PDB file of C-alpha atoms and ligand atoms in Angstrom:
ATOM      1  CA  UNK A   1     -67.933  11.346  44.462  1.00 66.00           C
ATOM      2  CA  UNK A   2     -67.452  15.047  45.638  1.00 75.00           C
ATOM      3  CA  UNK A   3     -64.898  16.658  43.548  1.00 85.00           C
ATOM      4  CA  UNK A   4     -63.845  19.952  41.964  1.00 95.00           C
ATOM      5  CA  UNK A   5     -65.337  21.003  38.711  1.00 96.00           C
ATOM      6  CA  UNK A   6     -62.764  20.460  35.940  1.00 96.00           C
ATOM      7  CA  UNK A   7     -63.269  23.651  33.660  1.00 96.00           C
ATOM      8  CA  UNK A   8     -60.596  22.305  31.158  1.00 95.00           C
ATOM      9  CA  UNK A   9     -62.617  19.248  30.687  1.00 96.00           C
ATOM     10  CA  UNK A  10     -65.651  21.105  30.361  1.00 97.00           C
ATOM     11  CA  UNK A  11     -64.355  23.522  27.743  1.00 96.00           C
ATOM     12  CA  UNK A  12     -62.929  20.560  25.809  1.00 96.00           C
ATOM     13  CA  UNK A  13     -66.515  18.905  25.866  1.00 97.00           C
ATOM     14  CA  UNK A  14     -68.292  22.214  25.037  1.00 97.00           C
ATOM     15  CA  UNK A  15     -69.346  22.696  21.434  1.00 97.00           C
ATOM     16  CA  UNK A  16     -71.272  26.012  21.435  1.00 97.00           C
ATOM     17  CA  UNK A  17     -70.667  29.326  19.450  1.00 97.00           C
ATOM     18  CA  UNK A  18     -70.806  31.642  22.125  1.00 97.00           C
ATOM     19  CA  UNK A  19     -72.453  30.531  25.380  1.00 98.00           C
ATOM     20  CA  UNK A  20     -70.020  29.465  28.250  1.00 94.00           C
ATOM     21  CA  UNK A  21     -66.724  30.274  26.626  1.00 91.00           C
ATOM     22  CA  UNK A  22     -66.075  32.981  29.035  1.00 94.00           C
ATOM     23  CA  UNK A  23     -66.339  31.252  32.475  1.00 96.00           C
ATOM     24  CA  UNK A  24     -65.885  32.403  35.890  1.00 97.00           C
ATOM     25  CA  UNK A  25     -65.415  29.546  38.323  1.00 97.00           C
ATOM     26  CA  UNK A  26     -65.521  29.716  42.092  1.00 98.00           C
ATOM     27  CA  UNK A  27     -64.848  26.933  44.443  1.00 97.00           C
ATOM     28  CA  UNK A  28     -67.314  28.771  46.655  1.00 97.00           C
ATOM     29  CA  UNK A  29     -69.460  31.617  46.359  1.00 98.00           C
ATOM     30  CA  UNK A  30     -72.487  33.328  47.861  1.00 98.00           C
ATOM     31  CA  UNK A  31     -74.550  32.838  44.817  1.00 98.00           C
ATOM     32  CA  UNK A  32     -73.973  32.853  41.016  1.00 98.00           C
ATOM     33  CA  UNK A  33     -76.769  35.084  40.284  1.00 98.00           C
ATOM     34  CA  UNK A  34     -75.724  37.473  42.638  1.00 98.00           C
ATOM     35  CA  UNK A  35     -72.143  37.411  41.325  1.00 98.00           C
ATOM     36  CA  UNK A  36     -73.297  37.908  37.819  1.00 98.00           C
ATOM     37  CA  UNK A  37     -75.644  40.856  38.935  1.00 98.00           C
ATOM     38  CA  UNK A  38     -73.016  42.779  40.843  1.00 97.00           C
ATOM     39  CA  UNK A  39     -70.473  42.963  37.801  1.00 97.00           C
ATOM     40  CA  UNK A  40     -70.286  46.195  36.064  1.00 96.00           C
ATOM     41  CA  UNK A  41     -71.598  46.579  32.244  1.00 94.00           C
ATOM     42  CA  UNK A  42     -68.076  46.759  30.782  1.00 95.00           C
ATOM     43  CA  UNK A  43     -67.344  43.405  32.656  1.00 96.00           C
ATOM     44  CA  UNK A  44     -69.878  41.379  30.962  1.00 96.00           C
ATOM     45  CA  UNK A  45     -70.914  39.943  27.805  1.00 96.00           C
ATOM     46  CA  UNK A  46     -73.527  37.946  25.997  1.00 97.00           C
ATOM     47  CA  UNK A  47     -72.976  34.268  27.368  1.00 97.00           C
ATOM     48  CA  UNK A  48     -70.787  34.905  30.220  1.00 98.00           C
ATOM     49  CA  UNK A  49     -71.202  32.144  32.624  1.00 97.00           C
ATOM     50  CA  UNK A  50     -70.560  31.708  36.180  1.00 98.00           C
ATOM     51  CA  UNK A  51     -70.423  28.467  38.107  1.00 98.00           C
ATOM     52  CA  UNK A  52     -69.770  27.496  41.455  1.00 98.00           C
ATOM     53  CA  UNK A  53     -69.212  24.060  43.370  1.00 98.00           C
ATOM     54  CA  UNK A  54     -70.751  25.488  46.566  1.00 97.00           C
ATOM     55  CA  UNK A  55     -73.055  28.497  47.180  1.00 98.00           C
ATOM     56  CA  UNK A  56     -73.311  29.687  50.753  1.00 97.00           C
ATOM     57  CA  UNK A  57     -76.486  31.864  49.844  1.00 98.00           C
ATOM     58  CA  UNK A  58     -77.780  30.072  47.069  1.00 98.00           C
ATOM     59  CA  UNK A  59     -81.556  31.850  46.320  1.00 98.00           C
ATOM     60  CA  UNK A  60     -84.380  30.225  44.994  1.00 96.00           C
ATOM     61  CA  UNK A  61     -87.919  31.770  43.896  1.00 91.00           C
ATOM     62  CA  UNK A  62     -90.155  33.606  46.058  1.00 87.00           C
ATOM     63  CA  UNK A  63     -87.051  34.592  48.324  1.00 89.00           C
ATOM     64  CA  UNK A  64     -86.391  31.195  49.179  1.00 93.00           C
ATOM     65  CA  UNK A  65     -82.892  29.298  49.718  1.00 94.00           C
ATOM     66  CA  UNK A  66     -81.427  27.073  47.285  1.00 96.00           C
ATOM     67  CA  UNK A  67     -79.386  24.476  49.119  1.00 93.00           C
ATOM     68  CA  UNK A  68     -77.087  22.174  47.135  1.00 95.00           C
ATOM     69  CA  UNK A  69     -74.609  19.836  48.703  1.00 96.00           C
ATOM     70  CA  UNK A  70     -70.798  20.755  47.618  1.00 96.00           C
ATOM     71  CA  UNK A  71     -69.021  19.491  44.751  1.00 96.00           C
ATOM     72  CA  UNK A  72     -71.681  16.870  43.269  1.00 97.00           C
ATOM     73  CA  UNK A  73     -74.330  19.072  41.498  1.00 98.00           C
ATOM     74  CA  UNK A  74     -74.256  21.900  39.279  1.00 98.00           C
ATOM     75  CA  UNK A  75     -75.191  25.419  40.180  1.00 98.00           C
ATOM     76  CA  UNK A  76     -74.530  28.217  37.487  1.00 98.00           C
ATOM     77  CA  UNK A  77     -75.770  31.274  35.977  1.00 98.00           C
ATOM     78  CA  UNK A  78     -75.666  32.636  32.365  1.00 98.00           C
ATOM     79  CA  UNK A  79     -75.617  36.416  31.192  1.00 98.00           C
ATOM     80  CA  UNK A  80     -78.104  37.168  28.261  1.00 98.00           C
ATOM     81  CA  UNK A  81     -78.060  40.601  26.815  1.00 97.00           C
ATOM     82  CA  UNK A  82     -80.700  40.355  24.100  1.00 94.00           C
ATOM     83  CA  UNK A  83     -81.925  42.994  21.855  1.00 93.00           C
ATOM     84  CA  UNK A  84     -85.558  41.893  22.607  1.00 89.00           C
ATOM     85  CA  UNK A  85     -86.334  42.874  26.288  1.00 88.00           C
ATOM     86  CA  UNK A  86     -89.467  41.498  26.657  1.00 89.00           C
ATOM     87  CA  UNK A  87     -90.765  37.715  26.691  1.00 93.00           C
ATOM     88  CA  UNK A  88     -88.504  37.033  29.462  1.00 95.00           C
ATOM     89  CA  UNK A  89     -90.444  34.189  30.955  1.00 95.00           C
ATOM     90  CA  UNK A  90     -90.530  32.240  27.720  1.00 97.00           C
ATOM     91  CA  UNK A  91     -86.760  32.319  27.559  1.00 97.00           C
ATOM     92  CA  UNK A  92     -86.793  30.846  30.933  1.00 97.00           C
ATOM     93  CA  UNK A  93     -89.148  28.227  29.788  1.00 97.00           C
ATOM     94  CA  UNK A  94     -87.005  27.596  26.779  1.00 98.00           C
ATOM     95  CA  UNK A  95     -84.169  26.910  29.276  1.00 98.00           C
ATOM     96  CA  UNK A  96     -86.412  24.580  31.388  1.00 98.00           C
ATOM     97  CA  UNK A  97     -87.125  22.908  27.926  1.00 98.00           C
ATOM     98  CA  UNK A  98     -83.301  22.328  27.171  1.00 98.00           C
ATOM     99  CA  UNK A  99     -83.087  20.686  30.572  1.00 98.00           C
ATOM    100  CA  UNK A 100     -86.198  18.401  30.154  1.00 98.00           C
ATOM    101  CA  UNK A 101     -84.869  17.332  26.734  1.00 98.00           C
ATOM    102  CA  UNK A 102     -81.425  16.600  28.199  1.00 98.00           C
ATOM    103  CA  UNK A 103     -82.925  14.626  31.101  1.00 98.00           C
ATOM    104  CA  UNK A 104     -85.287  12.408  28.841  1.00 98.00           C
ATOM    105  CA  UNK A 105     -82.574  11.870  26.106  1.00 97.00           C
ATOM    106  CA  UNK A 106     -80.046  10.941  29.030  1.00 97.00           C
ATOM    107  CA  UNK A 107     -82.253   8.680  30.864  1.00 96.00           C
ATOM    108  CA  UNK A 108     -83.788   7.333  27.609  1.00 92.00           C
ATOM    109  CA  UNK A 109     -87.382   7.801  28.764  1.00 92.00           C
ATOM    110  CA  UNK A 110     -90.055  10.579  29.078  1.00 92.00           C
ATOM    111  CA  UNK A 111     -89.375  11.244  32.694  1.00 95.00           C
ATOM    112  CA  UNK A 112     -89.006  14.756  33.030  1.00 98.00           C
ATOM    113  CA  UNK A 113     -91.576  17.841  32.827  1.00 98.00           C
ATOM    114  CA  UNK A 114     -91.720  21.646  33.261  1.00 97.00           C
ATOM    115  CA  UNK A 115     -93.623  22.311  36.503  1.00 95.00           C
ATOM    116  CA  UNK A 116     -94.774  25.712  35.650  1.00 93.00           C
ATOM    117  CA  UNK A 117     -93.229  28.223  36.195  1.00 91.00           C
ATOM    118  CA  UNK A 118     -89.842  27.457  36.757  1.00 92.00           C
ATOM    119  CA  UNK A 119     -89.168  24.027  37.944  1.00 96.00           C
ATOM    120  CA  UNK A 120     -87.944  20.643  36.440  1.00 98.00           C
ATOM    121  CA  UNK A 121     -89.609  17.452  37.817  1.00 98.00           C
ATOM    122  CA  UNK A 122     -88.027  14.341  37.124  1.00 97.00           C
ATOM    123  CA  UNK A 123     -90.187  11.020  37.913  1.00 95.00           C
ATOM    124  CA  UNK A 124     -92.455  13.276  40.391  1.00 95.00           C
ATOM    125  CA  UNK A 125     -89.789  14.671  42.261  1.00 97.00           C
ATOM    126  CA  UNK A 126     -87.993  18.367  41.789  1.00 97.00           C
ATOM    127  CA  UNK A 127     -84.586  17.892  39.929  1.00 98.00           C
ATOM    128  CA  UNK A 128     -83.886  21.522  39.216  1.00 98.00           C
ATOM    129  CA  UNK A 129     -85.008  24.910  39.478  1.00 98.00           C
ATOM    130  CA  UNK A 130     -84.620  28.357  37.780  1.00 98.00           C
ATOM    131  CA  UNK A 131     -84.106  31.605  38.945  1.00 98.00           C
ATOM    132  CA  UNK A 132     -84.304  34.795  36.425  1.00 97.00           C
ATOM    133  CA  UNK A 133     -83.342  38.100  37.305  1.00 97.00           C
ATOM    134  CA  UNK A 134     -83.201  41.190  35.210  1.00 96.00           C
ATOM    135  CA  UNK A 135     -81.023  44.027  35.748  1.00 97.00           C
ATOM    136  CA  UNK A 136     -81.467  47.478  34.894  1.00 95.00           C
ATOM    137  CA  UNK A 137     -79.199  50.579  34.666  1.00 91.00           C
ATOM    138  CA  UNK A 138     -81.676  53.211  35.751  1.00 92.00           C
ATOM    139  CA  UNK A 139     -84.697  52.413  33.472  1.00 92.00           C
ATOM    140  CA  UNK A 140     -82.582  50.804  30.885  1.00 94.00           C
ATOM    141  CA  UNK A 141     -82.407  47.001  30.564  1.00 95.00           C
ATOM    142  CA  UNK A 142     -78.674  45.986  30.916  1.00 96.00           C
ATOM    143  CA  UNK A 143     -78.853  42.172  31.103  1.00 98.00           C
ATOM    144  CA  UNK A 144     -80.765  38.978  31.999  1.00 98.00           C
ATOM    145  CA  UNK A 145     -79.265  36.647  34.393  1.00 98.00           C
ATOM    146  CA  UNK A 146     -80.643  33.011  34.183  1.00 98.00           C
ATOM    147  CA  UNK A 147     -79.435  31.003  37.055  1.00 98.00           C
ATOM    148  CA  UNK A 148     -79.818  27.238  37.335  1.00 98.00           C
ATOM    149  CA  UNK A 149     -79.501  24.765  40.252  1.00 98.00           C
ATOM    150  CA  UNK A 150     -79.656  21.080  39.071  1.00 98.00           C
ATOM    151  CA  UNK A 151     -79.364  18.034  41.313  1.00 98.00           C
ATOM    152  CA  UNK A 152     -76.763  15.781  39.573  1.00 98.00           C
ATOM    153  CA  UNK A 153     -74.944  13.433  41.940  1.00 97.00           C
ATOM    154  CA  UNK A 154     -76.509  14.215  45.376  1.00 97.00           C
ATOM    155  CA  UNK A 155     -77.364  11.019  46.966  1.00 96.00           C
ATOM    156  CA  UNK A 156     -79.110  12.325  50.244  1.00 95.00           C
ATOM    157  CA  UNK A 157     -81.469  14.963  50.606  1.00 95.00           C
ATOM    158  CA  UNK A 158     -82.567  16.550  54.198  1.00 92.00           C
ATOM    159  CA  UNK A 159     -85.676  15.362  55.668  1.00 92.00           C
ATOM    160  CA  UNK A 160     -87.805  18.135  54.656  1.00 90.00           C
ATOM    161  CA  UNK A 161     -86.666  17.412  50.909  1.00 92.00           C
ATOM    162  CA  UNK A 162     -86.311  13.683  50.673  1.00 89.00           C
ATOM    163  CA  UNK A 163     -89.865  13.102  49.712  1.00 94.00           C
ATOM    164  CA  UNK A 164     -89.884  15.861  46.991  1.00 96.00           C
ATOM    165  CA  UNK A 165     -86.315  16.288  45.428  1.00 97.00           C
ATOM    166  CA  UNK A 166     -84.554  13.994  43.664  1.00 97.00           C
ATOM    167  CA  UNK A 167     -81.183  13.825  41.487  1.00 98.00           C
ATOM    168  CA  UNK A 168     -80.140  12.509  38.030  1.00 98.00           C
ATOM    169  CA  UNK A 169     -77.914  10.075  39.755  1.00 97.00           C
ATOM    170  CA  UNK A 170     -80.450   8.688  41.988  1.00 97.00           C
ATOM    171  CA  UNK A 171     -82.463   8.331  38.847  1.00 96.00           C
ATOM    172  CA  UNK A 172     -80.053   6.886  36.499  1.00 96.00           C
ATOM    173  CA  UNK A 173     -78.689   4.534  39.548  1.00 96.00           C
ATOM    174  CA  UNK A 174     -74.894   5.679  38.752  1.00 96.00           C
ATOM    175  CA  UNK A 175     -72.532   8.766  39.111  1.00 97.00           C
ATOM    176  CA  UNK A 176     -72.702  11.334  36.354  1.00 97.00           C
ATOM    177  CA  UNK A 177     -70.281  13.325  34.445  1.00 97.00           C
ATOM    178  CA  UNK A 178     -71.071  16.841  35.653  1.00 97.00           C
ATOM    179  CA  UNK A 179     -68.589  18.256  32.889  1.00 97.00           C
ATOM    180  CA  UNK A 180     -69.853  16.293  30.018  1.00 98.00           C
ATOM    181  CA  UNK A 181     -73.690  17.237  31.194  1.00 98.00           C
ATOM    182  CA  UNK A 182     -73.226  20.468  31.349  1.00 98.00           C
ATOM    183  CA  UNK A 183     -71.621  20.931  28.031  1.00 98.00           C
ATOM    184  CA  UNK A 184     -74.354  19.252  26.516  1.00 98.00           C
ATOM    185  CA  UNK A 185     -77.029  21.268  28.287  1.00 98.00           C
ATOM    186  CA  UNK A 186     -75.373  24.239  27.480  1.00 98.00           C
ATOM    187  CA  UNK A 187     -75.711  23.351  23.718  1.00 98.00           C
ATOM    188  CA  UNK A 188     -79.198  23.005  24.041  1.00 98.00           C
ATOM    189  CA  UNK A 189     -79.766  26.035  25.929  1.00 98.00           C
ATOM    190  CA  UNK A 190     -77.835  27.801  23.212  1.00 98.00           C
ATOM    191  CA  UNK A 191     -80.114  26.381  20.242  1.00 98.00           C
ATOM    192  CA  UNK A 192     -83.069  27.268  22.472  1.00 98.00           C
ATOM    193  CA  UNK A 193     -81.966  30.464  22.585  1.00 98.00           C
ATOM    194  CA  UNK A 194     -81.883  30.963  19.038  1.00 98.00           C
ATOM    195  CA  UNK A 195     -85.183  29.883  18.501  1.00 98.00           C
ATOM    196  CA  UNK A 196     -86.557  32.195  21.261  1.00 98.00           C
ATOM    197  CA  UNK A 197     -84.835  35.234  19.364  1.00 97.00           C
ATOM    198  CA  UNK A 198     -86.237  34.133  16.252  1.00 97.00           C
ATOM    199  CA  UNK A 199     -89.719  33.928  17.909  1.00 96.00           C
ATOM    200  CA  UNK A 200     -90.199  30.456  16.346  1.00 97.00           C
ATOM    201  CA  UNK A 201     -93.783  29.239  17.044  1.00 96.00           C
ATOM    202  CA  UNK A 202     -92.611  25.529  17.388  1.00 97.00           C
ATOM    203  CA  UNK A 203     -90.716  26.818  20.684  1.00 98.00           C
ATOM    204  CA  UNK A 204     -94.145  27.707  22.377  1.00 98.00           C
ATOM    205  CA  UNK A 205     -95.871  24.552  20.933  1.00 98.00           C
ATOM    206  CA  UNK A 206     -92.998  22.344  22.619  1.00 98.00           C
ATOM    207  CA  UNK A 207     -92.743  24.272  25.566  1.00 98.00           C
ATOM    208  CA  UNK A 208     -96.347  23.615  26.492  1.00 98.00           C
ATOM    209  CA  UNK A 209     -96.291  19.835  25.421  1.00 98.00           C
ATOM    210  CA  UNK A 210     -93.853  19.616  28.286  1.00 98.00           C
ATOM    211  CA  UNK A 211     -95.753  21.558  31.041  1.00 97.00           C
ATOM    212  CA  UNK A 212     -97.194  19.542  33.595  1.00 96.00           C
ATOM    213  CA  UNK A 213    -100.979  19.712  33.478  1.00 95.00           C
ATOM    214  CA  UNK A 214    -101.113  20.804  29.849  1.00 97.00           C
ATOM    215  CA  UNK A 215    -104.606  20.136  28.108  1.00 97.00           C
ATOM    216  CA  UNK A 216    -105.868  19.121  31.538  1.00 96.00           C
ATOM    217  CA  UNK A 217    -108.537  20.377  34.223  1.00 96.00           C
ATOM    218  CA  UNK A 218    -106.373  21.619  36.975  1.00 96.00           C
ATOM    219  CA  UNK A 219    -106.602  23.817  40.287  1.00 95.00           C
ATOM    220  CA  UNK A 220    -105.572  27.203  40.809  1.00 94.00           C
ATOM    221  CA  UNK A 221    -104.443  29.624  43.223  1.00 93.00           C
ATOM    222  CA  UNK A 222    -104.802  33.307  42.236  1.00 90.00           C
ATOM    223  CA  UNK A 223    -103.031  35.752  44.529  1.00 87.00           C
ATOM    224  CA  UNK A 224    -102.716  32.898  47.231  1.00 87.00           C
ATOM    225  CA  UNK A 225    -106.559  31.886  47.201  1.00 92.00           C
ATOM    226  CA  UNK A 226    -107.242  28.409  46.294  1.00 94.00           C
ATOM    227  CA  UNK A 227    -110.039  28.922  43.396  1.00 93.00           C
ATOM    228  CA  UNK A 228    -113.223  26.775  43.909  1.00 93.00           C
ATOM    229  CA  UNK A 229    -113.381  25.776  39.967  1.00 94.00           C
ATOM    230  CA  UNK A 230    -111.036  23.962  37.735  1.00 95.00           C
ATOM    231  CA  UNK A 231    -109.343  25.525  34.608  1.00 96.00           C
ATOM    232  CA  UNK A 232    -108.210  24.049  31.707  1.00 97.00           C
ATOM    233  CA  UNK A 233    -104.425  24.706  31.187  1.00 97.00           C
ATOM    234  CA  UNK A 234    -104.224  25.703  27.692  1.00 97.00           C
ATOM    235  CA  UNK A 235    -100.423  26.868  28.003  1.00 96.00           C
ATOM    236  CA  UNK A 236     -98.299  29.850  27.354  1.00 96.00           C
ATOM    237  CA  UNK A 237     -98.710  32.394  24.583  1.00 96.00           C
ATOM    238  CA  UNK A 238     -96.080  34.106  22.591  1.00 95.00           C
ATOM    239  CA  UNK A 239     -95.475  36.437  25.247  1.00 93.00           C
ATOM    240  CA  UNK A 240     -95.102  33.791  28.014  1.00 93.00           C
ATOM    241  CA  UNK A 241     -98.608  34.519  29.904  1.00 93.00           C
ATOM    242  CA  UNK A 242    -100.478  31.298  30.675  1.00 95.00           C
ATOM    243  CA  UNK A 243    -103.683  30.929  29.210  1.00 96.00           C
ATOM    244  CA  UNK A 244    -106.533  29.139  31.178  1.00 96.00           C
ATOM    245  CA  UNK A 245    -109.828  28.193  29.808  1.00 97.00           C
ATOM    246  CA  UNK A 246    -112.586  28.758  32.401  1.00 94.00           C
ATOM    247  CA  UNK A 247    -115.847  26.915  33.047  1.00 92.00           C
ATOM    248  CA  UNK A 248    -117.745  29.839  31.312  1.00 93.00           C
ATOM    249  CA  UNK A 249    -115.903  29.054  28.396  1.00 94.00           C
ATOM    250  CA  UNK A 250    -113.824  32.224  28.785  1.00 96.00           C
ATOM    251  CA  UNK A 251    -110.207  32.523  28.410  1.00 97.00           C
ATOM    252  CA  UNK A 252    -107.916  34.105  31.247  1.00 94.00           C
ATOM    253  CA  UNK A 253    -104.757  35.048  30.759  1.00 94.00           C
ATOM    254  CA  UNK A 254    -102.250  35.327  34.048  1.00 92.00           C
ATOM    255  CA  UNK A 255     -98.681  36.309  34.646  1.00 87.00           C
ATOM    256  CA  UNK A 256     -96.694  33.767  36.374  1.00 79.00           C
ATOM    257  CA  UNK A 257     -96.523  36.337  39.398  1.00 78.00           C
ATOM    258  CA  UNK A 258    -100.371  35.974  40.006  1.00 84.00           C
ATOM    259  CA  UNK A 259    -100.757  32.345  40.076  1.00 87.00           C
ATOM    260  CA  UNK A 260     -99.991  29.240  41.155  1.00 89.00           C
ATOM    261  CA  UNK A 261    -101.233  25.661  39.633  1.00 93.00           C
ATOM    262  CA  UNK A 262    -102.174  22.921  41.688  1.00 90.00           C
ATOM    263  CA  UNK A 263    -101.651  19.577  39.668  1.00 84.00           C
ATOM    264  CA  UNK A 264    -101.499  15.868  40.521  1.00 71.00           C
TER     265      UNK A 264
HETATM  266  O1  BTN B   1     -86.407  26.499  42.366  1.00 55.30           O
HETATM  267  C1  BTN B   1     -85.957  27.627  42.634  1.00 55.30           C
HETATM  268  O2  BTN B   1     -86.558  28.521  43.571  1.00 55.30           O
HETATM  269  C2  BTN B   1     -84.949  28.462  41.867  1.00 55.30           C
HETATM  270  C3  BTN B   1     -83.530  27.881  42.250  1.00 55.30           C
HETATM  271  C4  BTN B   1     -82.479  28.340  41.399  1.00 55.30           C
HETATM  272  C5  BTN B   1     -81.226  28.159  41.982  1.00 55.30           C
HETATM  273  C6  BTN B   1     -80.125  28.691  41.127  1.00 55.30           C
HETATM  274  S1  BTN B   1     -78.362  27.732  41.618  1.00 55.30           S
HETATM  275  C7  BTN B   1     -77.569  29.100  40.572  1.00 55.30           C
HETATM  276  C8  BTN B   1     -78.387  30.283  40.810  1.00 55.30           C
HETATM  277  N1  BTN B   1     -77.612  31.195  41.939  1.00 55.30           N
HETATM  278  C9  BTN B   1     -78.494  31.097  42.962  1.00 55.30           C
HETATM  279  O3  BTN B   1     -78.564  31.886  43.946  1.00 55.30           O
HETATM  280  N2  BTN B   1     -79.894  30.749  42.378  1.00 55.30           N
HETATM  281  C10 BTN B   1     -79.658  30.001  41.107  1.00 55.30           C
END
């Protein structure tokens, strides 16, 4: 099952306009996000894509590590150089939505959803995570890097992860062609990017419909403190802030750094 990613098969299958045609592939790399962050401005362009079969220092959110078995999963990052230098959290969620839709299509079921802010859950277990980082040159925005770790063909997880993590192959019950899966996914990401760029309200609506707990009363941790009251999850607004209805009927808005949702 463990194999080297076949770049030419992938490029043959890719149907995007601008995303992923320029590809940097490495058998092994510290981290695809770190690699793209370190490139100079002259060496990057919109849609540049970096993929590796093994990360030695894969990074997750909140300074955590991202561990992924060699040659079986997808660990990649994309460079975006948008004109609009805000609403990045919406773009991250647009990528999350692309993953959710691809998984639901592929597995022929509504089994995938977004765990706000950046996780993809498949049949109640995590199958993908996203790490978004902005790069500045002085005070000027230079690029956005969206890194995605997606468990594709991994069959076994460590003792700590086995109850909470899964892979597409485990859920499908057969081995997955990584090249085809990735080509399809990039197609969807490119399309979602266009919706994001055009500020389409349908994008926000669909993201919200796919967030776990949407429209429900959920628990909340604000700045690491569990709140006594439940809040109703109203979804994100067009800037990516999370709107929560409190028990007094007021609407509170939170940035993703401030809170954690507690859903079942
Ligand atoms: O769930 C998380 O905490 C986010 C995980 C993000 C992992 C991906 S793998 C490709 C890219 N390179 C990294 O070092 N991290 C992201």
